[in-house]
PDB file of C-alpha atoms in Angstrom:
ATOM      1  CA  MET A  22     266.036 165.052   1.250  1.00  0.00           C
ATOM      2  CA  ALA A  23     264.916 168.943   1.245  1.00  0.00           C
ATOM      3  CA  TYR A  24     262.281 168.282   3.782  1.00  0.00           C
ATOM      4  CA  PHE A  25     264.721 166.595   6.097  1.00  0.00           C
ATOM      5  CA  LEU A  26     266.978 169.869   5.775  1.00  0.00           C
ATOM      6  CA  LEU A  27     263.929 172.009   6.311  1.00  0.00           C
ATOM      7  CA  ALA A  28     262.901 170.079   9.546  1.00  0.00           C
ATOM      8  CA  ILE A  29     266.631 170.343  10.871  1.00  0.00           C
ATOM      9  CA  SER A  30     266.430 174.259  10.071  1.00  0.00           C
ATOM     10  CA  ILE A  31     263.087 174.454  11.991  1.00  0.00           C
ATOM     11  CA  TYR A  32     264.081 172.547  14.899  1.00  0.00           C
ATOM     12  CA  TRP A  33     267.252 174.564  15.113  1.00  0.00           C
ATOM     13  CA  ALA A  34     265.324 178.062  14.880  1.00  0.00           C
ATOM     14  CA  LEU A  35     262.842 176.898  17.407  1.00  0.00           C
ATOM     15  CA  GLY A  36     265.418 175.559  19.961  1.00  0.00           C
ATOM     16  CA  ILE A  37     267.431 178.856  19.560  1.00  0.00           C
ATOM     17  CA  ALA A  38     264.401 181.220  19.987  1.00  0.00           C
ATOM     18  CA  PHE A  39     263.185 178.915  22.837  1.00  0.00           C
ATOM     19  CA  TYR A  40     266.241 179.017  25.017  1.00  0.00           C
ATOM     20  CA  ALA A  41     267.066 182.661  24.168  1.00  0.00           C
ATOM     21  CA  SER A  42     263.879 183.812  25.598  1.00  0.00           C
ATOM     22  CA  LYS A  43     264.665 181.998  28.827  1.00  0.00           C
ATOM     23  CA  ARG A  44     268.011 184.127  29.045  1.00  0.00           C
ATOM     24  CA  GLU A  45     267.085 187.599  30.187  1.00  0.00           C
ATOM     25  CA  SER A  46     270.187 189.007  29.121  1.00  0.00           C
ATOM     26  CA  TYR A  47     270.429 187.280  25.712  1.00  0.00           C
ATOM     27  CA  ASP A  48     270.155 189.673  22.628  1.00  0.00           C
ATOM     28  CA  HIS A  49     270.087 188.217  19.380  1.00  0.00           C
ATOM     29  CA  SER A  50     271.902 190.929  17.580  1.00  0.00           C
ATOM     30  CA  ARG A  51     274.597 191.172  20.142  1.00  0.00           C
ATOM     31  CA  ASP A  52     275.098 187.436  21.530  1.00  0.00           C
ATOM     32  CA  THR A  53     276.325 184.325  19.441  1.00  0.00           C
ATOM     33  CA  ILE A  54     274.176 181.118  19.650  1.00  0.00           C
ATOM     34  CA  SER A  55     276.795 179.332  21.176  1.00  0.00           C
ATOM     35  CA  GLU A  56     276.499 181.683  24.375  1.00  0.00           C
ATOM     36  CA  LEU A  57     272.927 179.981  24.998  1.00  0.00           C
ATOM     37  CA  GLY A  58     274.944 176.691  25.693  1.00  0.00           C
ATOM     38  CA  GLU A  59     278.161 178.266  27.451  1.00  0.00           C
ATOM     39  CA  ALA A  60     279.884 176.511  30.420  1.00  0.00           C
ATOM     40  CA  GLY A  61     278.332 177.494  33.504  1.00  0.00           C
ATOM     41  CA  SER A  62     274.939 178.334  31.983  1.00  0.00           C
ATOM     42  CA  ALA A  63     271.820 177.167  33.794  1.00  0.00           C
ATOM     43  CA  TYR A  64     270.759 175.684  30.295  1.00  0.00           C
ATOM     44  CA  GLU A  65     274.093 174.529  29.135  1.00  0.00           C
ATOM     45  CA  MET A  66     273.213 170.723  29.031  1.00  0.00           C
ATOM     46  CA  GLN A  67     269.587 171.074  27.916  1.00  0.00           C
ATOM     47  CA  VAL A  68     270.896 173.427  24.750  1.00  0.00           C
ATOM     48  CA  GLY A  69     273.812 171.143  24.144  1.00  0.00           C
ATOM     49  CA  TYR A  70     271.830 167.908  24.111  1.00  0.00           C
ATOM     50  CA  GLY A  71     268.506 169.183  22.975  1.00  0.00           C
ATOM     51  CA  VAL A  72     269.686 171.460  20.231  1.00  0.00           C
ATOM     52  CA  PHE A  73     273.294 171.281  19.250  1.00  0.00           C
ATOM     53  CA  VAL A  74     273.798 167.518  19.200  1.00  0.00           C
ATOM     54  CA  PRO A  75     270.572 166.581  17.256  1.00  0.00           C
ATOM     55  CA  VAL A  76     270.926 169.490  14.815  1.00  0.00           C
ATOM     56  CA  GLY A  77     274.730 168.196  14.583  1.00  0.00           C
ATOM     57  CA  LEU A  78     273.696 164.684  14.119  1.00  0.00           C
ATOM     58  CA  GLY A  79     271.097 165.564  11.557  1.00  0.00           C
ATOM     59  CA  LEU A  80     273.468 167.767   9.370  1.00  0.00           C
ATOM     60  CA  MET A  81     276.045 164.853   9.296  1.00  0.00           C
ATOM     61  CA  ALA A  82     273.445 162.448   8.179  1.00  0.00           C
ATOM     62  CA  MET A  83     272.268 164.919   5.439  1.00  0.00           C
ATOM     63  CA  ALA A  84     275.964 164.947   4.378  1.00  0.00           C
ATOM     64  CA  TYR A  85     276.297 161.371   4.059  1.00  0.00           C
ATOM     65  CA  ALA A  86     273.050 161.276   2.065  1.00  0.00           C
ATOM     66  CA  LEU A  87     274.325 163.740  -0.407  1.00  0.00           C
ATOM     67  CA  HIS A  88     277.920 162.771  -0.620  1.00  0.00           C
ATOM     68  CA  THR A  89     277.282 161.000  -4.063  1.00  0.00           C
ATOM     69  CA  SER A  90     275.103 163.688  -5.683  1.00  0.00           C
ATOM     70  CA  ASP A  91     276.400 166.950  -4.422  1.00  0.00           C
ATOM     71  CA  GLN A  92     279.834 167.056  -2.864  1.00  0.00           C
ATOM     72  CA  HIS A  93     279.947 170.726  -2.154  1.00  0.00           C
ATOM     73  CA  LEU A  94     276.516 170.588  -0.382  1.00  0.00           C
ATOM     74  CA  SER A  95     277.713 167.364   1.465  1.00  0.00           C
ATOM     75  CA  LEU A  96     280.900 169.059   2.756  1.00  0.00           C
ATOM     76  CA  LEU A  97     279.139 172.178   3.914  1.00  0.00           C
ATOM     77  CA  CYS A  98     276.523 170.156   5.812  1.00  0.00           C
ATOM     78  CA  GLY A  99     279.197 167.662   7.065  1.00  0.00           C
ATOM     79  CA  PHE A 100     281.404 170.494   8.456  1.00  0.00           C
ATOM     80  CA  MET A 101     278.447 172.406  10.043  1.00  0.00           C
ATOM     81  CA  GLY A 102     277.115 169.412  11.554  1.00  0.00           C
ATOM     82  CA  LEU A 103     280.621 168.512  13.177  1.00  0.00           C
ATOM     83  CA  GLY A 104     280.824 171.974  14.379  1.00  0.00           C
ATOM     84  CA  TYR A 105     277.389 171.768  16.031  1.00  0.00           C
ATOM     85  CA  PHE A 106     278.013 168.363  17.455  1.00  0.00           C
ATOM     86  CA  LEU A 107     281.315 169.377  19.025  1.00  0.00           C
ATOM     87  CA  ASN A 108     280.015 172.534  20.618  1.00  0.00           C
ATOM     88  CA  GLU A 109     278.365 170.437  23.122  1.00  0.00           C
ATOM     89  CA  PHE A 110     281.717 168.876  24.306  1.00  0.00           C
ATOM     90  CA  PHE A 111     283.583 172.120  23.782  1.00  0.00           C
ATOM     91  CA  PRO A 112     281.113 174.756  25.098  1.00  0.00           C
ATOM     92  CA  CYS A 113     282.394 178.421  24.811  1.00  0.00           C
ATOM     93  CA  ASP A 114     283.320 180.250  27.878  1.00  0.00           C
TER      94      ASP A 114
END
């Protein structure tokens, strides 16, 4: 399970770094990652379906796998996964 969580983290970091480099005005210290997929952005669909949805589903799968062994970590993964997943359908403005 630890390798799966590591894979999700690496995928997330590479996706954020890739799309942040494509946006000229994006600054990691000033902007939030949800601004990469904000409504009206040139990369809104790509970031949403290519980064946020897979990461969200991966974290929710991890939450399901952990629900019997570590309930606190399971809740954390589940809520984080739900947040990433819903970010595609309710992007920031």
